[in-house]
PDB file of C-alpha atoms in Angstrom:
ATOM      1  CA  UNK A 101     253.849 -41.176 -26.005  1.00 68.00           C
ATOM      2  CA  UNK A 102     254.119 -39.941 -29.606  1.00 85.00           C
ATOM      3  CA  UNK A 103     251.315 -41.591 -32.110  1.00 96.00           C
ATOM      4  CA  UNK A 104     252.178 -45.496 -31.970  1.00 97.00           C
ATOM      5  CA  UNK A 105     250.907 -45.719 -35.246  1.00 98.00           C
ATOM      6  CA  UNK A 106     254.106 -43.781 -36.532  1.00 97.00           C
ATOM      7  CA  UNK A 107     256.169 -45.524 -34.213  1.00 96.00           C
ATOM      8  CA  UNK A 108     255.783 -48.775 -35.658  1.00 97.00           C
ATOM      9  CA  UNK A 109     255.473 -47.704 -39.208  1.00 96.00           C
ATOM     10  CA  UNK A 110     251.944 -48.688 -39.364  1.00 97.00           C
ATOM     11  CA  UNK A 111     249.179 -46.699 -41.072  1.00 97.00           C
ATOM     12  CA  UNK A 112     246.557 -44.733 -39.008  1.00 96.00           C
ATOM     13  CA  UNK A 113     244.257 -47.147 -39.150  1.00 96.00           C
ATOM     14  CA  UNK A 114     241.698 -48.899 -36.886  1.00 97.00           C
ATOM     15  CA  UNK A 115     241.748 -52.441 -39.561  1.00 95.00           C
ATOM     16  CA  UNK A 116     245.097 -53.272 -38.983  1.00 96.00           C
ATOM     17  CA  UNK A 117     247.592 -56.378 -40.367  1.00 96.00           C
ATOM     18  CA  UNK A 118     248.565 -56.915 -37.273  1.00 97.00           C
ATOM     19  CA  UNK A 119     251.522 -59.850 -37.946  1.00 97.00           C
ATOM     20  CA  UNK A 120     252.976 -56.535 -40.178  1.00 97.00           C
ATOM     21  CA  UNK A 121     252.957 -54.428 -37.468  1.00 97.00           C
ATOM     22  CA  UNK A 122     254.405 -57.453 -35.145  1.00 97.00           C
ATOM     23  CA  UNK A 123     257.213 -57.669 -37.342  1.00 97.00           C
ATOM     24  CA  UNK A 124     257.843 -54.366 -37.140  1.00 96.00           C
ATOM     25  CA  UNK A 125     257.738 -54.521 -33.451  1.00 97.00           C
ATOM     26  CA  UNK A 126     260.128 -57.143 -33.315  1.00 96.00           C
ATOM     27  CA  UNK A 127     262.661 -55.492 -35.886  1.00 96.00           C
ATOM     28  CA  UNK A 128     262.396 -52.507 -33.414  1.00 95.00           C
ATOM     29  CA  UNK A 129     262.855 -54.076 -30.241  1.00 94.00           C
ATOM     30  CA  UNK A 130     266.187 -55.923 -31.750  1.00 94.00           C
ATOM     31  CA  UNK A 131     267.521 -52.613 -32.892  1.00 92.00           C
ATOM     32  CA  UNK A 132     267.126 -51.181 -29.460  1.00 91.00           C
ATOM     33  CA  UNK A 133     268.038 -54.174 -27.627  1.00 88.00           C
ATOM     34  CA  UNK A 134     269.875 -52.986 -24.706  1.00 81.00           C
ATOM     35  CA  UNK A 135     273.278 -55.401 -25.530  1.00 83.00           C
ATOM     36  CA  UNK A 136     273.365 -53.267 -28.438  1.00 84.00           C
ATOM     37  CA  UNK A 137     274.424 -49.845 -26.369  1.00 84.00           C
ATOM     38  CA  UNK A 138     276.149 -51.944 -23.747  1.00 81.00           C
ATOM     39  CA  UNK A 139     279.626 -49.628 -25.001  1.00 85.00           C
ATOM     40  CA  UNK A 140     277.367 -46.506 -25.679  1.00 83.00           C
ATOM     41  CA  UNK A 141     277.573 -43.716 -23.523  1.00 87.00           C
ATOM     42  CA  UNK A 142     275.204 -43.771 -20.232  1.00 87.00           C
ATOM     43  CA  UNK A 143     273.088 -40.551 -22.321  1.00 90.00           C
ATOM     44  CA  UNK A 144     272.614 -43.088 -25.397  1.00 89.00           C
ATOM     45  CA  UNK A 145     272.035 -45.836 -23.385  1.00 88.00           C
ATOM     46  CA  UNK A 146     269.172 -43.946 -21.655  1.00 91.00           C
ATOM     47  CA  UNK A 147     267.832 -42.684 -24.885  1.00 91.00           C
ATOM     48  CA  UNK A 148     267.582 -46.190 -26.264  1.00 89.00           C
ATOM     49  CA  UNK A 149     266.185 -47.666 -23.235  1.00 90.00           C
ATOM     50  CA  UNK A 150     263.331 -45.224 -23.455  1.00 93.00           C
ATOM     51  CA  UNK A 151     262.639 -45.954 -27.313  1.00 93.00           C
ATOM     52  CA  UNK A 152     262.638 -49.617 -26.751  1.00 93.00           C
ATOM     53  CA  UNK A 153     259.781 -48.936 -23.684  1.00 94.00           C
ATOM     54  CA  UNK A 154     257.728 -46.463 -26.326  1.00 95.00           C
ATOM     55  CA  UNK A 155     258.053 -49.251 -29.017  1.00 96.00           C
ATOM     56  CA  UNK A 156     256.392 -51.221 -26.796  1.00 96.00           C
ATOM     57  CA  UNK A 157     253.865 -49.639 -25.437  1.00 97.00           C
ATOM     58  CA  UNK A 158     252.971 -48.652 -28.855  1.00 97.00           C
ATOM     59  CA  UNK A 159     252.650 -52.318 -29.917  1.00 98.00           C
ATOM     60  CA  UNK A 160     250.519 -53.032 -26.554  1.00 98.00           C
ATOM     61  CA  UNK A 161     247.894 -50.161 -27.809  1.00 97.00           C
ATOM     62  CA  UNK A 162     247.719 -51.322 -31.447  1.00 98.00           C
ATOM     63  CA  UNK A 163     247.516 -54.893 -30.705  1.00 98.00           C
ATOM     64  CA  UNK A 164     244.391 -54.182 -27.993  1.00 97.00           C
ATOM     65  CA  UNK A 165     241.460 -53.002 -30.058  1.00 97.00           C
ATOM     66  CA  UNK A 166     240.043 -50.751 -27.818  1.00 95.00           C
ATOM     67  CA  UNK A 167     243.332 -48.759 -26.615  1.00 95.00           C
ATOM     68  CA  UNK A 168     244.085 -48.693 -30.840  1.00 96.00           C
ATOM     69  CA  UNK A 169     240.654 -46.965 -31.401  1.00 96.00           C
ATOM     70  CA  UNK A 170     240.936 -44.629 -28.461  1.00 94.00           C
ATOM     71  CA  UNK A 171     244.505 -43.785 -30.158  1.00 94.00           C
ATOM     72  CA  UNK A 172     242.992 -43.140 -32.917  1.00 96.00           C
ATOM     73  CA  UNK A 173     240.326 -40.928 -31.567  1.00 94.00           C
ATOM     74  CA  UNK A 174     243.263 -39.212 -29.618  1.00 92.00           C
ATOM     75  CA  UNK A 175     245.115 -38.617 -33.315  1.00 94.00           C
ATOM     76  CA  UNK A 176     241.967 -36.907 -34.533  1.00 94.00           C
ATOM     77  CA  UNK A 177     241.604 -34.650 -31.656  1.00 91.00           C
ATOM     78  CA  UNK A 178     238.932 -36.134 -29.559  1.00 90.00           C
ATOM     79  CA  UNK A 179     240.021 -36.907 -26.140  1.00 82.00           C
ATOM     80  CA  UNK A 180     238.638 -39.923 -25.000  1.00 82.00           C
ATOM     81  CA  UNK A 181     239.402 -41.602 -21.272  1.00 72.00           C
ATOM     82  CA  UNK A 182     241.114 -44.883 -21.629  1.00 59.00           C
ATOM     83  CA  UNK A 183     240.110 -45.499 -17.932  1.00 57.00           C
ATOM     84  CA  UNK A 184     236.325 -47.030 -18.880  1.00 51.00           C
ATOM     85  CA  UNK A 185     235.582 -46.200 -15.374  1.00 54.00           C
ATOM     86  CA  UNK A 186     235.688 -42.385 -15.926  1.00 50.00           C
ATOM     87  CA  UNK A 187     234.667 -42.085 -19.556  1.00 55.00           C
ATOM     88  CA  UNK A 188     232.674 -39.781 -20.773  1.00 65.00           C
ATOM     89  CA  UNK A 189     231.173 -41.167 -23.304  1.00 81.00           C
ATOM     90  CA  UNK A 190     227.420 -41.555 -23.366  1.00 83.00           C
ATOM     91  CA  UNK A 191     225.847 -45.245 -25.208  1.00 88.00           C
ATOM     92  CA  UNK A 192     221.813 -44.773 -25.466  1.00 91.00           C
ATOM     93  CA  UNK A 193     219.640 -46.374 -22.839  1.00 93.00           C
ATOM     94  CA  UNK A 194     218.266 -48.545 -24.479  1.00 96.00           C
ATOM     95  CA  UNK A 195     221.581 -50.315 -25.430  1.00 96.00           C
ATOM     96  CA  UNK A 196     222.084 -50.071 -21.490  1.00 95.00           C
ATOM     97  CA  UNK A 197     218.717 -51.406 -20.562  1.00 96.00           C
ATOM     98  CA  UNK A 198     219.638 -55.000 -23.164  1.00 96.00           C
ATOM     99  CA  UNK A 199     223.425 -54.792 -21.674  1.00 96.00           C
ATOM    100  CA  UNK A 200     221.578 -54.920 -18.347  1.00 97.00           C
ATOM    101  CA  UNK A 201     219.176 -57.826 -19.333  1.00 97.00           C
ATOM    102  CA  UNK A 202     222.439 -59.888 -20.486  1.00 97.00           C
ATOM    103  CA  UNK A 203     224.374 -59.617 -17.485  1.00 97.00           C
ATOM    104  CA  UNK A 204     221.223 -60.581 -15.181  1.00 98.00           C
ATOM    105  CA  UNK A 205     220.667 -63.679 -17.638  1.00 98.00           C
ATOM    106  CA  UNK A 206     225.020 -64.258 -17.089  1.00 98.00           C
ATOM    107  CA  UNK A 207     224.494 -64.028 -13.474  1.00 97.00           C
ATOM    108  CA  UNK A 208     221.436 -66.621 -13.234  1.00 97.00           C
ATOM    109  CA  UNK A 209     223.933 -68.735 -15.654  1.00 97.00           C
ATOM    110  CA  UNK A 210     226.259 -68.851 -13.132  1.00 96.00           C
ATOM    111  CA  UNK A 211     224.405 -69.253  -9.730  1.00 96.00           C
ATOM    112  CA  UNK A 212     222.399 -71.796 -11.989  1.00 96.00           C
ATOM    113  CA  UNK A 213     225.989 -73.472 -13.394  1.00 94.00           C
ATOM    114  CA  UNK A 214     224.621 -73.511 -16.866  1.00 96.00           C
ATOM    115  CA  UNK A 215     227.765 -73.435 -19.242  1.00 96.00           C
ATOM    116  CA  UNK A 216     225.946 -74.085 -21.975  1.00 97.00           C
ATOM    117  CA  UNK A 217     223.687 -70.733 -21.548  1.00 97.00           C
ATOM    118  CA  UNK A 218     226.947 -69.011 -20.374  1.00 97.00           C
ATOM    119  CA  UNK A 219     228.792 -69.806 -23.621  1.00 97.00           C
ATOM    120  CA  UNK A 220     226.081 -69.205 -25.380  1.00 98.00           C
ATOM    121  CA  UNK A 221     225.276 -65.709 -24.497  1.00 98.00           C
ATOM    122  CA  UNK A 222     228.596 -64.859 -24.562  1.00 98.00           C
ATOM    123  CA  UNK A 223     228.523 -66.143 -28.415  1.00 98.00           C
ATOM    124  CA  UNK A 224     226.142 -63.412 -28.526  1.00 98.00           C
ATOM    125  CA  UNK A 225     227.986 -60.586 -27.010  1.00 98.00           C
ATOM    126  CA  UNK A 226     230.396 -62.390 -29.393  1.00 98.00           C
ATOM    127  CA  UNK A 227     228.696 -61.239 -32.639  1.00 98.00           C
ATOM    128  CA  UNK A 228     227.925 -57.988 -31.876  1.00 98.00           C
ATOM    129  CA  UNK A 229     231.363 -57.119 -30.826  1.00 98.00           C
ATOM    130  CA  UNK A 230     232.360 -58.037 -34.093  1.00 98.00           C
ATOM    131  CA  UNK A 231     229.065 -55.663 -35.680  1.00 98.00           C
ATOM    132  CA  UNK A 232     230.465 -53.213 -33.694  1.00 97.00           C
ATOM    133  CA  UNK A 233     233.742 -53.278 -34.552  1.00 97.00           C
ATOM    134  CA  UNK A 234     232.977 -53.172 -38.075  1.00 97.00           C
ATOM    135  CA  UNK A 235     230.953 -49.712 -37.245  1.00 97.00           C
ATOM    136  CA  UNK A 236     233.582 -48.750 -35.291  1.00 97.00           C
ATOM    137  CA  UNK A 237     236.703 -48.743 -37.859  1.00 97.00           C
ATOM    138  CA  UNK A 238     234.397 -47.501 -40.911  1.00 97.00           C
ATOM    139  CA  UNK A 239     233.181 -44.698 -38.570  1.00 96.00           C
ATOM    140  CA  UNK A 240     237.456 -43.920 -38.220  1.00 96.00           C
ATOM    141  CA  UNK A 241     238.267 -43.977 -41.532  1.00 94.00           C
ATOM    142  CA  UNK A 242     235.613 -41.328 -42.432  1.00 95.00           C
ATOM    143  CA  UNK A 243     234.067 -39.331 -39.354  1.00 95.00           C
ATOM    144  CA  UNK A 244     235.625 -40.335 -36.035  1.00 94.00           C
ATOM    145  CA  UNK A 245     233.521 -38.126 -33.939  1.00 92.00           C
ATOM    146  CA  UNK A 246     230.131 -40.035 -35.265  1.00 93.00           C
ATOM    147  CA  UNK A 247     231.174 -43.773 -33.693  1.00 95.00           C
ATOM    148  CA  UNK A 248     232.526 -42.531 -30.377  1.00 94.00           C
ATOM    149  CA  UNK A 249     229.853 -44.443 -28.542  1.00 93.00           C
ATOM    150  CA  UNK A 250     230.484 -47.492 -30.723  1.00 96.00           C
ATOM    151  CA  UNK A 251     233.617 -47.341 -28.050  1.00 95.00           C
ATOM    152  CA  UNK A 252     231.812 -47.243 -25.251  1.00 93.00           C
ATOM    153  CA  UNK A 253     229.488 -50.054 -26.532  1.00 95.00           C
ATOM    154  CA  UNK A 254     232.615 -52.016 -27.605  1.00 96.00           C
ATOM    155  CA  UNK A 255     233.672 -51.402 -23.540  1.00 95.00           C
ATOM    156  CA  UNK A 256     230.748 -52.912 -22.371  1.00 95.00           C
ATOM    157  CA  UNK A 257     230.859 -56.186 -24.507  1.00 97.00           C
ATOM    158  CA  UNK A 258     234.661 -56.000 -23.667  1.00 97.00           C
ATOM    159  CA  UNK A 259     233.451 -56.574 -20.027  1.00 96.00           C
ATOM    160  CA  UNK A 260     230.740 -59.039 -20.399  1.00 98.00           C
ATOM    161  CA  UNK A 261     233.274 -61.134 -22.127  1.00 98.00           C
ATOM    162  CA  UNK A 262     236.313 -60.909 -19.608  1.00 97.00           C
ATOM    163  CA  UNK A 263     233.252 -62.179 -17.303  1.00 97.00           C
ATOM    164  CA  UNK A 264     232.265 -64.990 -19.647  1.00 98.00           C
ATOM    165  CA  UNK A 265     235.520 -66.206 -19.849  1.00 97.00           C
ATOM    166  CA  UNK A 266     236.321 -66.096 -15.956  1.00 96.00           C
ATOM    167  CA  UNK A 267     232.899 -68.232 -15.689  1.00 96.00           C
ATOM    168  CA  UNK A 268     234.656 -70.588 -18.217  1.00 94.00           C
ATOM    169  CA  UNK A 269     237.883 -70.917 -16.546  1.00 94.00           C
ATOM    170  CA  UNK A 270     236.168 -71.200 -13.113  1.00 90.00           C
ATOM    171  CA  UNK A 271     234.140 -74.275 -14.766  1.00 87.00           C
ATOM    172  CA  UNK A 272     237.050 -75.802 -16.113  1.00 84.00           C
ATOM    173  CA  UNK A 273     239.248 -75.635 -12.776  1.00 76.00           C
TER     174      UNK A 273
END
């Protein structure tokens, strides 16, 4: 895929206006709609068809934070696994060792059914997402290689609140 930033006419940019770049994705995606080339020839057709599924992929990675910053740390030249599973990149200990302590305090929330504790540390995780993010998109603008484990901290609280919200929905059905 070429840089989804340029794709959708967006700037390279981790602090994005996102309802621009929708717009832009949905100007796009008309352009290329298929009925469009439905007397092209089968070549045009093709080529269209692929442009419509690269315009929106690209608006799939900007609109997801994390798969927009690992784009962007792709654009400056530092590979970065978009699998979490196999990353590579390192977070210290003792940001491990408190992500740790959270998710045993989640899981007693749940066995326990406390919502109220479950919602509440996830209000946590919560704020410093949002810390981190703000790390994370300064650290892009000015030197991308110095917030790289801001991504892999952003990954964990990513986690920890896919889990908090499955605990929610479970409680709610």
């Amino acid at each position: 895929m070429e840089d989804p930033f340029a794709l959708l006419g967006a700037p390279r940019r981790y602090d994005l206006d996102l309802d621009a770049v929708e717009k832009s994705h949905r100007e796009l995606s008309r352009a290329l709609h298929p009925d469009k080339f439905a007397s092209a020839g089968a070549s045009e057709r093709r080529e269209a068809l692929e442009k419509a599924a690269d315009v929106n992929e690209a608006w799939r990675i900007l609109r997801d934070p994390l798969r927009r910053a690992e784009a962007l740390f792709g654009l400056a030249g530092i590979p970065i696994a978009e699998d979490s599973h196999s990353s590579t990149i390192s977070v210290p200990p003792q940001f491990l060792m408190q992500m740790m302590a959270s998710r045993e305090e989640l899981a007693d929330a749940r066995a326990a059914k406390d919502l109220a504790k479950v919602q509440k540390l996830g209000e946590q995780i919560r704020e410093k997402w949002d810390v981190a993010e703000l790390k994370l998109a300064a650290g892009l603008e000015k030197n991308p290689s110095s917030v790289v484990g801001v991504l892999g901290e952003l990954r964990f609280y990513k986690r920890f609140l896919d889990e908090v919200e499955a605990i929610e929905d479970e409680a709610d059905g």
